[in-house]
Short mmCIF file of C-alpha atoms and ligand atoms in Angstrom, two decimals:
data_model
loop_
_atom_site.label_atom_id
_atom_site.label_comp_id
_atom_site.label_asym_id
_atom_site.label_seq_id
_atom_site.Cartn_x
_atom_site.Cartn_y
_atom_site.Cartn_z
CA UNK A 1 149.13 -18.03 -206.20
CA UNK A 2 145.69 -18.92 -205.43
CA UNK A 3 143.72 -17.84 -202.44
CA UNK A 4 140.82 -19.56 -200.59
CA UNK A 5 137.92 -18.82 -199.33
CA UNK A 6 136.71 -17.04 -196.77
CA UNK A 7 134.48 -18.51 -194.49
CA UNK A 8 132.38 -16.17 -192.65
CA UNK A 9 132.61 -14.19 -189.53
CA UNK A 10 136.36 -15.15 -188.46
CA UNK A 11 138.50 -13.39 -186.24
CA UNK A 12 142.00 -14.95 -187.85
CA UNK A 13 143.12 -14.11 -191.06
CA UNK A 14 141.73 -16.88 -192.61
CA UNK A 15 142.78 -17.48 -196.25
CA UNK A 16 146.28 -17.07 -195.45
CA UNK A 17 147.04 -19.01 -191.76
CA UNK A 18 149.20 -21.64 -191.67
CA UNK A 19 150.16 -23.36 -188.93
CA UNK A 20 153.18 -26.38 -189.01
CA UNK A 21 153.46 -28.36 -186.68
CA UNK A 22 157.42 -29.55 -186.22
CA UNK A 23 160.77 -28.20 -186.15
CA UNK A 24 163.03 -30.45 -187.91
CA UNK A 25 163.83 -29.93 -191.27
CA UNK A 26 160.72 -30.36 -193.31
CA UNK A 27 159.11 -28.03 -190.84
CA UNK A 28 161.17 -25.35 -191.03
CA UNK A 29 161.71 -25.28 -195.18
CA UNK A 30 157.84 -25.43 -195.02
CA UNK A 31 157.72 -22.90 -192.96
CA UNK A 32 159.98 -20.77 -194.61
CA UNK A 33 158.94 -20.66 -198.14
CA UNK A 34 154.81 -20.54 -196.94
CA UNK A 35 156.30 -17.12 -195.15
CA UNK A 36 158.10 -15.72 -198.00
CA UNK A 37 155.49 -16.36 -200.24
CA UNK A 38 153.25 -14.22 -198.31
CA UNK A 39 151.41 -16.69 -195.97
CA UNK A 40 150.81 -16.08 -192.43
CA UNK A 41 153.08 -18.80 -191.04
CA UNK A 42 152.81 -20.27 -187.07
CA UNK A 43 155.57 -22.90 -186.82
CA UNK A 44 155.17 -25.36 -183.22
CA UNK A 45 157.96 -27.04 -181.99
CA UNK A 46 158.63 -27.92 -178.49
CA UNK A 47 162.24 -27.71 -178.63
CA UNK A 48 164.57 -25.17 -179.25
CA UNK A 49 166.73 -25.31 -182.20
CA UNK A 50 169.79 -23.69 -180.66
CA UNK A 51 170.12 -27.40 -178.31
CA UNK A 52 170.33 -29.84 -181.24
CA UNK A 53 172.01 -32.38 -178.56
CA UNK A 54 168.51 -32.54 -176.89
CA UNK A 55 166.46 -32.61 -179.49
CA UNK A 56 163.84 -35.66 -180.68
CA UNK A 57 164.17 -34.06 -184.21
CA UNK A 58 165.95 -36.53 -186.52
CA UNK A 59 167.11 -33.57 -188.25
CA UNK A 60 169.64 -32.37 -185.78
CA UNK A 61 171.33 -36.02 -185.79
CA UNK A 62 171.43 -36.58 -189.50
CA UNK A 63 174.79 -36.62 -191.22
CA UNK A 64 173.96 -34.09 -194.14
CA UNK A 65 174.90 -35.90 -197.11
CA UNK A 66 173.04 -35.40 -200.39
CA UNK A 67 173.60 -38.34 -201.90
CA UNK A 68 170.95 -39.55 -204.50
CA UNK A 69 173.81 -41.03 -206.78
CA UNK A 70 175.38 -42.98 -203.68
CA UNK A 71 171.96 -43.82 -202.09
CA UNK A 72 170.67 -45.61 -205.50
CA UNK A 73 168.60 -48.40 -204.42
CA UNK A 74 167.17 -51.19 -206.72
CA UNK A 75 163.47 -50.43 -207.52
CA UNK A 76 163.29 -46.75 -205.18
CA UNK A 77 164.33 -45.39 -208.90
CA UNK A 78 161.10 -42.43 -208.40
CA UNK A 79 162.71 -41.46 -205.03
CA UNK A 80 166.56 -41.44 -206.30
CA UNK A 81 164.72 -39.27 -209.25
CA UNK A 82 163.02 -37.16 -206.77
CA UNK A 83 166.04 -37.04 -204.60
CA UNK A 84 168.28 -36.34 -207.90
CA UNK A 85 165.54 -33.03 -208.67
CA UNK A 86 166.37 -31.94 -205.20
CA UNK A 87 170.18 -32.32 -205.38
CA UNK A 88 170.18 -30.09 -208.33
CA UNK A 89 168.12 -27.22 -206.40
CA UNK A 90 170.77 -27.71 -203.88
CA UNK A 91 173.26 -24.53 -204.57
CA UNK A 92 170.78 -22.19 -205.37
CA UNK A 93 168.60 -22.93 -202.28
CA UNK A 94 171.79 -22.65 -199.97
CA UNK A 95 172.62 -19.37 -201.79
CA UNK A 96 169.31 -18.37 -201.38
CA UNK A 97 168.86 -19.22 -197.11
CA UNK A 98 172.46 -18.25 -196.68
CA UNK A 99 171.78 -14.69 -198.04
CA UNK A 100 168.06 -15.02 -196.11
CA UNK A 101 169.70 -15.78 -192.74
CA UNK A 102 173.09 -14.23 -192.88
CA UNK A 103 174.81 -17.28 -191.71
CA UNK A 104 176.58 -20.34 -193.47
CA UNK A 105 175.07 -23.84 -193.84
CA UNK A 106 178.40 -25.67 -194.36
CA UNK A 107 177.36 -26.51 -198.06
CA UNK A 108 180.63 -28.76 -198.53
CA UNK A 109 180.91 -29.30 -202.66
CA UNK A 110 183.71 -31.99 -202.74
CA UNK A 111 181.99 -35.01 -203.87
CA UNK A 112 181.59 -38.70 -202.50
CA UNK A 113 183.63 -41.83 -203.00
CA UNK A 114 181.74 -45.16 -202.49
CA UNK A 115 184.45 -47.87 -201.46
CA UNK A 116 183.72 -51.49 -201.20
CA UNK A 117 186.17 -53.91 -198.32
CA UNK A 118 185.71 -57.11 -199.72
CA UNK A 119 184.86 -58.81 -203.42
CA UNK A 120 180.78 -58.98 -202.01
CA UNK A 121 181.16 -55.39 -201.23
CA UNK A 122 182.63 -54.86 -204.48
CA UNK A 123 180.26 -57.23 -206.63
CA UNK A 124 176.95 -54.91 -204.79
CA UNK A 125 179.38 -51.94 -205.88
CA UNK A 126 179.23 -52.90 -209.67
CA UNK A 127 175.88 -53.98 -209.37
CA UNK A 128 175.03 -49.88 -207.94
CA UNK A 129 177.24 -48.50 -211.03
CA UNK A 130 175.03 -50.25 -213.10
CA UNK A 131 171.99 -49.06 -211.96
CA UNK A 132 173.07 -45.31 -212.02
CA UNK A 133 174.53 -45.64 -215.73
CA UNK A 134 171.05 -46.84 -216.30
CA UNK A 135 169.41 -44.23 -214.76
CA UNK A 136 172.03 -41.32 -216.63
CA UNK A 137 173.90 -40.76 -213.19
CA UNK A 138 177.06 -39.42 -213.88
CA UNK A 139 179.57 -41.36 -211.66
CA UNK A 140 183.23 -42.60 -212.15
CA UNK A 141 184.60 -46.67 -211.18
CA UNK A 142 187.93 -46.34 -209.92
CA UNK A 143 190.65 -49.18 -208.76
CA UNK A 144 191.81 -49.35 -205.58
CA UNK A 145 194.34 -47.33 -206.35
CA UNK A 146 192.65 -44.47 -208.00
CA UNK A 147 190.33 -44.27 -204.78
CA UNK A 148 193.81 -44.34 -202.15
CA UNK A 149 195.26 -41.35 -205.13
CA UNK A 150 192.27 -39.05 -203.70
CA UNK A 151 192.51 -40.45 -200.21
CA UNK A 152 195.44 -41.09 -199.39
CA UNK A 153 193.94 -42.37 -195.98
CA UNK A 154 191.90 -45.14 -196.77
CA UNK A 155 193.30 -48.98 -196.25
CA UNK A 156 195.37 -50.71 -198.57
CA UNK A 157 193.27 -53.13 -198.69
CA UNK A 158 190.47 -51.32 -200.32
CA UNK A 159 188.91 -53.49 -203.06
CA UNK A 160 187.67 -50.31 -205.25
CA UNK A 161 185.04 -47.75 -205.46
CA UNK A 162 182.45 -45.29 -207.82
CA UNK A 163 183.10 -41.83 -207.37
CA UNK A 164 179.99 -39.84 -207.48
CA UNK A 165 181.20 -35.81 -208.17
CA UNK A 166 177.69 -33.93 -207.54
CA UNK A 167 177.12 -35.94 -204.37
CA UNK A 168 177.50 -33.46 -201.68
CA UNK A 169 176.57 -32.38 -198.17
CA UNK A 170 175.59 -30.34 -195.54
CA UNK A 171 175.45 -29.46 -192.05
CA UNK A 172 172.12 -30.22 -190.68
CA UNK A 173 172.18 -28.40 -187.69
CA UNK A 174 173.16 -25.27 -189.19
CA UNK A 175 170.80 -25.45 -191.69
CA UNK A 176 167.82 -25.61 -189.10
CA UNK A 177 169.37 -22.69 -187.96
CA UNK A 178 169.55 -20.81 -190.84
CA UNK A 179 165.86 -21.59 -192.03
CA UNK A 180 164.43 -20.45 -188.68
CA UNK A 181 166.21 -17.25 -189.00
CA UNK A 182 165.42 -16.93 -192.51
CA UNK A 183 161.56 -17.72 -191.47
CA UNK A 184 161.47 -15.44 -188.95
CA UNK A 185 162.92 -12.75 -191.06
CA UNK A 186 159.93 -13.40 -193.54
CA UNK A 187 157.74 -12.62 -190.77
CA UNK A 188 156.90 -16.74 -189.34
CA UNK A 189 156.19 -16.81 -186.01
CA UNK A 190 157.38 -19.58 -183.41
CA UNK A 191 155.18 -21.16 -181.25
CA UNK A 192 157.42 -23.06 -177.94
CA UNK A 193 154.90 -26.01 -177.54
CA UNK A 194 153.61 -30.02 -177.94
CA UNK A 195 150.46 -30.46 -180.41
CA UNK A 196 147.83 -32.44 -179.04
CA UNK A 197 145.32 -32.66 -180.94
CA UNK A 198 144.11 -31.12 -184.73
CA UNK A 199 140.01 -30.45 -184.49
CA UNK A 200 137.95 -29.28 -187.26
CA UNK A 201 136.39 -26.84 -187.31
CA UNK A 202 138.43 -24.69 -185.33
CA UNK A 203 138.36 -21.52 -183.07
CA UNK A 204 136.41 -18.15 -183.82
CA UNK A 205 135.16 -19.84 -187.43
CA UNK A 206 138.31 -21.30 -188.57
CA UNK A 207 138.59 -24.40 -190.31
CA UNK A 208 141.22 -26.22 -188.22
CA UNK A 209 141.73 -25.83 -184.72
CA UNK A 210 145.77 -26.60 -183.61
CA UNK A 211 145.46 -27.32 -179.83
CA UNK A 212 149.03 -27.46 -177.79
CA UNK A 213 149.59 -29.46 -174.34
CA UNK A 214 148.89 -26.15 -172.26
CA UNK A 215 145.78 -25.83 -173.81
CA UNK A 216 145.80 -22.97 -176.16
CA UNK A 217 144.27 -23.38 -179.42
CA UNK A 218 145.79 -22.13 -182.68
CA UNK A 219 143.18 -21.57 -185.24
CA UNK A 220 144.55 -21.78 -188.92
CA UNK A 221 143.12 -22.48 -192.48
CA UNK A 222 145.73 -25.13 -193.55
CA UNK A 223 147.83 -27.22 -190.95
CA UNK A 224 150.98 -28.98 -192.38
CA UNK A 225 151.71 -32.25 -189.77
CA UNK A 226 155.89 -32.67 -190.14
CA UNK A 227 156.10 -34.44 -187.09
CA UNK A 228 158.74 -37.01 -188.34
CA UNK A 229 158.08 -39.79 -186.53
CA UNK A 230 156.14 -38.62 -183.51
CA UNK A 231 152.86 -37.61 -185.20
CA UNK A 232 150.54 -40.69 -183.94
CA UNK A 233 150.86 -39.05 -180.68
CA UNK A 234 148.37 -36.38 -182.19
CA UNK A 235 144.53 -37.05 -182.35
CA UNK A 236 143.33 -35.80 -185.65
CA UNK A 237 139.50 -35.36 -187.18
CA UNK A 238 140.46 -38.70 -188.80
CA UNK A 239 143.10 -41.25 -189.15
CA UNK A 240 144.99 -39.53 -192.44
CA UNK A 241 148.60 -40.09 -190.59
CA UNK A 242 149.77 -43.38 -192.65
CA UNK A 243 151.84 -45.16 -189.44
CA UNK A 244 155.63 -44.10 -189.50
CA UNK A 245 158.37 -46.53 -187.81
CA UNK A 246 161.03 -45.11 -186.54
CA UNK A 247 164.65 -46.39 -188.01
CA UNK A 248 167.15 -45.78 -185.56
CA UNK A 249 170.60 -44.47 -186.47
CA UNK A 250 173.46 -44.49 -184.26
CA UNK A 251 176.61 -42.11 -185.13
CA UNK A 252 179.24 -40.33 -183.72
CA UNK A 253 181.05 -36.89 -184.12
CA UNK A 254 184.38 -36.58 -184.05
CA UNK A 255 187.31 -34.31 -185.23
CA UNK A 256 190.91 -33.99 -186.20
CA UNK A 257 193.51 -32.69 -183.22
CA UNK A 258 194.47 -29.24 -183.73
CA UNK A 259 196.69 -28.17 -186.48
CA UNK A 260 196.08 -32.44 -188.17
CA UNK A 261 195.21 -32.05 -191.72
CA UNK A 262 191.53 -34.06 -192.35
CA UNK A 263 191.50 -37.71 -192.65
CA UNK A 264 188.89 -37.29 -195.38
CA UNK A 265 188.56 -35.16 -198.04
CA UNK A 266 185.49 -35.68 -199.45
CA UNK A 267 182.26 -38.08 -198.03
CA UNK A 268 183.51 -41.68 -198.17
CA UNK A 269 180.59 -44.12 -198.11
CA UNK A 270 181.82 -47.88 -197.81
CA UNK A 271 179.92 -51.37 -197.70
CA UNK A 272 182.13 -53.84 -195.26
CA UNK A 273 180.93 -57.26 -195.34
CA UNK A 274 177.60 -55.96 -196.33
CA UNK A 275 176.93 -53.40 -193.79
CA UNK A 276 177.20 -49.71 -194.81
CA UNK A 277 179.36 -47.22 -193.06
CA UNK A 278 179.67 -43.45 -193.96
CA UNK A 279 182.47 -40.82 -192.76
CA UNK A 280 181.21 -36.92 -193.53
CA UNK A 281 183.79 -34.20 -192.93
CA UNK A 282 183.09 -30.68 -192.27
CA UNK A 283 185.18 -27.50 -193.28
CA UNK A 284 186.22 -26.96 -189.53
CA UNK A 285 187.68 -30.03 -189.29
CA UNK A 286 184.70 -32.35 -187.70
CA UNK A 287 183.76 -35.92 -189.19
CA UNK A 288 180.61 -36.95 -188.82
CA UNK A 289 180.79 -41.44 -188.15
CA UNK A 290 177.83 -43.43 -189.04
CA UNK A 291 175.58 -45.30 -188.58
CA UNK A 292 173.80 -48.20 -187.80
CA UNK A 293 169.80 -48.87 -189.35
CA UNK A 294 167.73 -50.38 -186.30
CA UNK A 295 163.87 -50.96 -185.89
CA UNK A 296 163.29 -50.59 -182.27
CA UNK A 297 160.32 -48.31 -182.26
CA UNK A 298 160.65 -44.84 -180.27
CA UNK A 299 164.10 -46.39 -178.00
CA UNK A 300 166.99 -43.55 -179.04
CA UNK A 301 169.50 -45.14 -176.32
CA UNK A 302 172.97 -45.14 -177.67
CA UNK A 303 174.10 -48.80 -177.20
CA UNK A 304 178.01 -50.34 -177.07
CA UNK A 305 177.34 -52.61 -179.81
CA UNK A 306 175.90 -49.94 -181.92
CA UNK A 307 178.56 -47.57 -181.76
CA UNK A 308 181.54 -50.54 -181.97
CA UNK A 309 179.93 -51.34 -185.29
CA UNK A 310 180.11 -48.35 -186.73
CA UNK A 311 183.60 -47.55 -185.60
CA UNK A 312 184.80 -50.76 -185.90
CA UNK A 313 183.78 -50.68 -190.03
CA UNK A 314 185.16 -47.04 -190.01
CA UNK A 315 188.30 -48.73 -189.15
CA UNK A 316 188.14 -51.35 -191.73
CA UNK A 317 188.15 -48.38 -194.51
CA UNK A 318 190.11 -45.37 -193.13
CA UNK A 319 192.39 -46.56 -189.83
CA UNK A 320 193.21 -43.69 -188.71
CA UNK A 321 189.85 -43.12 -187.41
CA UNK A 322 191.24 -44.60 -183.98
CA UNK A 323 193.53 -40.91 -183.95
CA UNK A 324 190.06 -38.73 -183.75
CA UNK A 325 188.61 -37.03 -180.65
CA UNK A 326 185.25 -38.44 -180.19
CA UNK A 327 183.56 -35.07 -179.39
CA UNK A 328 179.48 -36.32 -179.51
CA UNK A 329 177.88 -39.73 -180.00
CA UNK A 330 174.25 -39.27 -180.85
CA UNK A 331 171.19 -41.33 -182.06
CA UNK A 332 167.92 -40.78 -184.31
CA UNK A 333 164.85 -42.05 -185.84
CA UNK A 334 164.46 -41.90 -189.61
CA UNK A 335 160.61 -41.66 -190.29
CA UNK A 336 159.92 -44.65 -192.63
CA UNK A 337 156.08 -44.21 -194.18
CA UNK A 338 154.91 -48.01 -195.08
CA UNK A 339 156.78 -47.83 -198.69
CA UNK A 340 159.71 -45.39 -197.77
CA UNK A 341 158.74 -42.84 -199.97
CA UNK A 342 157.91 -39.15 -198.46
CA UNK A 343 154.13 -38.39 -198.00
CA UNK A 344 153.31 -34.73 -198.84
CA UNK A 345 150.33 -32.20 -199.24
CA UNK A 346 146.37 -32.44 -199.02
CA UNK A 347 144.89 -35.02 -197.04
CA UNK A 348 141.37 -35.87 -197.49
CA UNK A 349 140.86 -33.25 -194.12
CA UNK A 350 140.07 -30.09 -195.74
CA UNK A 351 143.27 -27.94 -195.14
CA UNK A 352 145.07 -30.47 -193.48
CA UNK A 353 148.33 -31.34 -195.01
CA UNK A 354 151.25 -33.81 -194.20
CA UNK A 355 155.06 -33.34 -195.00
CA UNK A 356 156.34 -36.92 -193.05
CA UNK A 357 158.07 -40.00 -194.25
CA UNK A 358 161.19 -38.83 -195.51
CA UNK A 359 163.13 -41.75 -193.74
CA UNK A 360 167.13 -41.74 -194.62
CA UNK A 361 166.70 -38.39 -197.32
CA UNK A 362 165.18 -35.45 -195.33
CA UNK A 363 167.89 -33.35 -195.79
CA UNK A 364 168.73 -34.08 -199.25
CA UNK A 365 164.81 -33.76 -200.11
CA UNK A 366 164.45 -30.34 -197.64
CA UNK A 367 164.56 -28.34 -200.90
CA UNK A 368 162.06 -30.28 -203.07
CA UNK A 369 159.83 -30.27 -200.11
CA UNK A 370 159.52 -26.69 -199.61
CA UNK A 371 159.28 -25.81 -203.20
CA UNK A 372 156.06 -29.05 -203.48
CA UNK A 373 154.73 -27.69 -200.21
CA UNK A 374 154.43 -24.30 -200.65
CA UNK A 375 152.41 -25.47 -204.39
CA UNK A 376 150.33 -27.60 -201.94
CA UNK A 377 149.67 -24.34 -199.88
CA UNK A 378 148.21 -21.83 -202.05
CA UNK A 379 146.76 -24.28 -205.02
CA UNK A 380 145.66 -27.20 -203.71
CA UNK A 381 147.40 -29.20 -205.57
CA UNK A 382 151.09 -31.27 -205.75
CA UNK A 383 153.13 -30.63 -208.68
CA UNK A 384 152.64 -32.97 -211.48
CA UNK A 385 156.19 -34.35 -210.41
CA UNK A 386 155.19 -34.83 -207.04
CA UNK A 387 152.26 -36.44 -207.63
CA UNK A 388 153.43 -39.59 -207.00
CA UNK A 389 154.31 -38.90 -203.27
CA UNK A 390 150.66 -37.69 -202.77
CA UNK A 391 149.73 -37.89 -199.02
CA UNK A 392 146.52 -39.64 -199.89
CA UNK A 393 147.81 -42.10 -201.99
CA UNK A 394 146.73 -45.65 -201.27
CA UNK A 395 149.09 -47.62 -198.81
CA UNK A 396 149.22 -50.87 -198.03
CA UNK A 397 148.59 -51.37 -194.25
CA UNK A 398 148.28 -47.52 -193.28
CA UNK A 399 145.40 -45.25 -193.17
CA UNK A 400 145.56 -42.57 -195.74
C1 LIG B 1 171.67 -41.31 -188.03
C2 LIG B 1 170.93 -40.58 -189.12
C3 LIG B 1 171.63 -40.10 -190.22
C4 LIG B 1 170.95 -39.46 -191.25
N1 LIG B 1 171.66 -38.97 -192.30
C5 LIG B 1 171.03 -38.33 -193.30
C6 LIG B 1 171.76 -37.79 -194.39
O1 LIG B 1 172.98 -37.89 -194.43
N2 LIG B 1 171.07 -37.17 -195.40
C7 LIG B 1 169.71 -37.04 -195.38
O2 LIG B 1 169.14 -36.48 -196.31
N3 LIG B 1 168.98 -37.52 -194.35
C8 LIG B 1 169.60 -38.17 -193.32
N4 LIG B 1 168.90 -38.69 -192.27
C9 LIG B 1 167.43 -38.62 -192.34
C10 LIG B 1 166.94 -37.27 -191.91
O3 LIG B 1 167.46 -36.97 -190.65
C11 LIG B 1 165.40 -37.27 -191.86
O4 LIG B 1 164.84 -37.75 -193.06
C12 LIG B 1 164.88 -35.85 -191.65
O5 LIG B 1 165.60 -35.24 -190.60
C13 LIG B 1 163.41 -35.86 -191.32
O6 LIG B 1 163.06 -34.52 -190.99
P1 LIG B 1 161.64 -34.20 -190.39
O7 LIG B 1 161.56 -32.72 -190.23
O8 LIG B 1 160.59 -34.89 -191.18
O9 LIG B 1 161.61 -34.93 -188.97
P2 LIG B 1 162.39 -34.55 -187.64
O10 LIG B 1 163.71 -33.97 -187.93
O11 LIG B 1 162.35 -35.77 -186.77
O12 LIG B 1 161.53 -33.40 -187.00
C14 LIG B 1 160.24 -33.62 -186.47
C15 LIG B 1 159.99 -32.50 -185.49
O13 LIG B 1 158.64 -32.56 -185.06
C16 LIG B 1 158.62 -32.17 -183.70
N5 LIG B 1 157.39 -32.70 -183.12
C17 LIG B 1 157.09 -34.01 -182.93
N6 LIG B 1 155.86 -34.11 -182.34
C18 LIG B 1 155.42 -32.84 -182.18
C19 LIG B 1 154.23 -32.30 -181.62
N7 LIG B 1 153.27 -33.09 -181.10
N8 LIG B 1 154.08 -30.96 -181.60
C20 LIG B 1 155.05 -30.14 -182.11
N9 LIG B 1 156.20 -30.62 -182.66
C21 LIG B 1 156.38 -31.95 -182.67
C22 LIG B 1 159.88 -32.79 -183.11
O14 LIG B 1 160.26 -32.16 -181.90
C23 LIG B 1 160.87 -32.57 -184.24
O15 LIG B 1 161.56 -31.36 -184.08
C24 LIG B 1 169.54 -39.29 -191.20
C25 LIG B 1 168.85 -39.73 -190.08
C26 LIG B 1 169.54 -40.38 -189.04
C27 LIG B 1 168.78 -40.82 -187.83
#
């Protein structure tokens, strides 16, 4: 690890201050691997992490599947490679903040089955199985059949499907949990609060100034911005924040009555008539139902036709859906950079740093970020695998 400079006559400890700004996901992995590598690590967030039904933070809506395999789209080949890198880090880093925090993260290791409803569906299905034999995924084409054989609830009329073995999830909101336990217990401090503004220089000599809605200003050496998709609400020393649209997703929670056996095993993606539809059980039962993709700016209002969709697909591939106790309907914004790839580390600000853009793979990529963020942190510099998803890469029609 590299340390920076010290400019003269400061009052903060400034070689080592970080400050991030944001709570979700990206945040809080940031946050925790900056502390436990030694930094001195301020993390903002203006709302608490124990009421994930209140939250803006995509995070605490997101279903938790990690997915690269499933998610494969045509010519997003460096992501899905990206995303693969982080899939593989997945185990150790939930041994890892499990053991940190002293709670579970639902890590659920059953694998996902992609079904398709009608020949289309099917025909995009082969074209997907394809793609990941080209790109060395292992996955499995089943029959019909073969697919009802490992769940037994899905509809006859099921055309067929890829089964992808190391595609996984987790629960999202424990996992916040767990890394801002694990953060604090590497000695990050949490900061209730909305950022305003990032100034340069800062307070009492420091290099960047973090200034909150009630007026106190944080000073720090490096600021990380993983503000999702709220972060052009933040004036910064110059326009390095690439615009990021927010993709809303509507799902719903639901779970088996007491004493019911699950309706799904493992994560069953499925394509019907084009659109896709995902069901994501948990160990205790829940299913997580989603979810629609809608460009609508900042609106998160939960809509009849939005949730009929989803449910009324969900039907289409597993009926007994229409049994479960709807327990939570919910809906987020996916932070989409201009070319939907994630934009991390320096920006041409000195110490300034962004972690945004993750759009539909923020918690598939939460371990790849931390591990590219922290390298960002004390050297400068991305890792040479990173590179590509350099914050001050050129964009088309964004500032960067
Ligand atoms: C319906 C849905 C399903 C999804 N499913 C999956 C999935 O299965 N797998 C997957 O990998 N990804 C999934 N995603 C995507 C995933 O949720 C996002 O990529 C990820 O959560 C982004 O995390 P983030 O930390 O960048 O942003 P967020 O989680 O949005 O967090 C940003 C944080 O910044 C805070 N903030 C904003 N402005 C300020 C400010 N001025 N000062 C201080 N703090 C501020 C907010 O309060 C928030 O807590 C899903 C998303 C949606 C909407």
């Amino acid at each position: 690890m590299r340390d920076f400079e010290d400019p003269p006559n400061t009052t903060v400890r400034p070689t080592r201050s970080v400050v991030v700004v944001g709570g979700g996901v990206i945040g809080r992995v940031t946050a925790w691997r900056a502390a436990r590598h030694g930094l001195d690590v301020t993390l903002v967030e203006p709302d608490p992490v124990t009421e994930p039904a209140d939250a803006r933070a995509s995070s605490t809506v997101a279903a938790g599947m990690l997915t690269p395999a499933t998610e494969a789209v045509f010519g997003e080949e460096e992501l899905m490679g990206l995303g693969v890198r982080s899939a593989r880090m997945y185990d150790s880093f939930v041994t890892e903040v499990e053991a940190a925090a002293g709670m579970s993260v639902g890590h659920h290791r059953t694998g996902t089955l992609l079904v398709a409803f009608d020949r289309d569906d099917l025909a995009v299905l082969d074209e997907l199985h394809a793609l990941q034999r080209r790109l060395g995924i292992a996955t499995e084409r089943l029959s019909s059949r073969e697919c009802r054989r490992l769940e037994p609830h899905l509809a006859p009329s099921v055309r067929g499907g890829v089964l992808a073995s190391d595609d996984h999830s987790v629960d999202p909101r424990r996992l916040l949990r767990a890394l801002a336990r694990a953060a604090e217990r590497s000695g990050a401090r949490e900061v209730a609060g909305s950022v305003t503004e990032v100034s340069s220089p800062g307070p009492d000599g420091a290099r960047l100034g973090v200034r909150l809605a009630d007026g106190t200003v944080l000073p720090a050496h490096q600021v990380v911005l993983a503000t999702g998709c709220w972060g052009d609400r933040i004036t910064l020393p110059a326009p390095v924040l690439p615009p990021i649209r927010p993709v809303k997703g509507q799902l719903l929670r639901a779970r088996v009555r007491d004493g019911e056996p699950p309706l799904v095993e493992r994560t069953v993606r499925g394509l019907v008539r084009g659109f896709p539809v995902y069901l994501v059980p948990r160990a205790d039962g829940e299913v997580i139902v989603g979810a629609t993709q809608e460009e609508l700016g900042h609106d998160t209002a939960l809509t009849a036709g939005g949730l009929w969709q989803v449910l009324r697909d969900a039907r289409e591939l597993v009926p007994g859906i229409t049994e479960l106790e709807i327990t939570e309907t919910c809906a987020g914004l996916r932070p989409g950079s201009p070319d939907n790839e994630p934009l991390l580390g320096p920006t041409r600000v000195p110490g300034l740093h962004l972690a945004v853009g993750h759009f539909r793979h923020g918690v598939l990529l939460a371990p790849v970020t931390g591990e590219v963020m922290v390298e960002a942190l004390t050297t400068g510099v991305l890792p040479e695998y990173a590179r590509r998803f350099a914050a001050d890469r050129p964009l088309s029609g964004g500032a960067a």
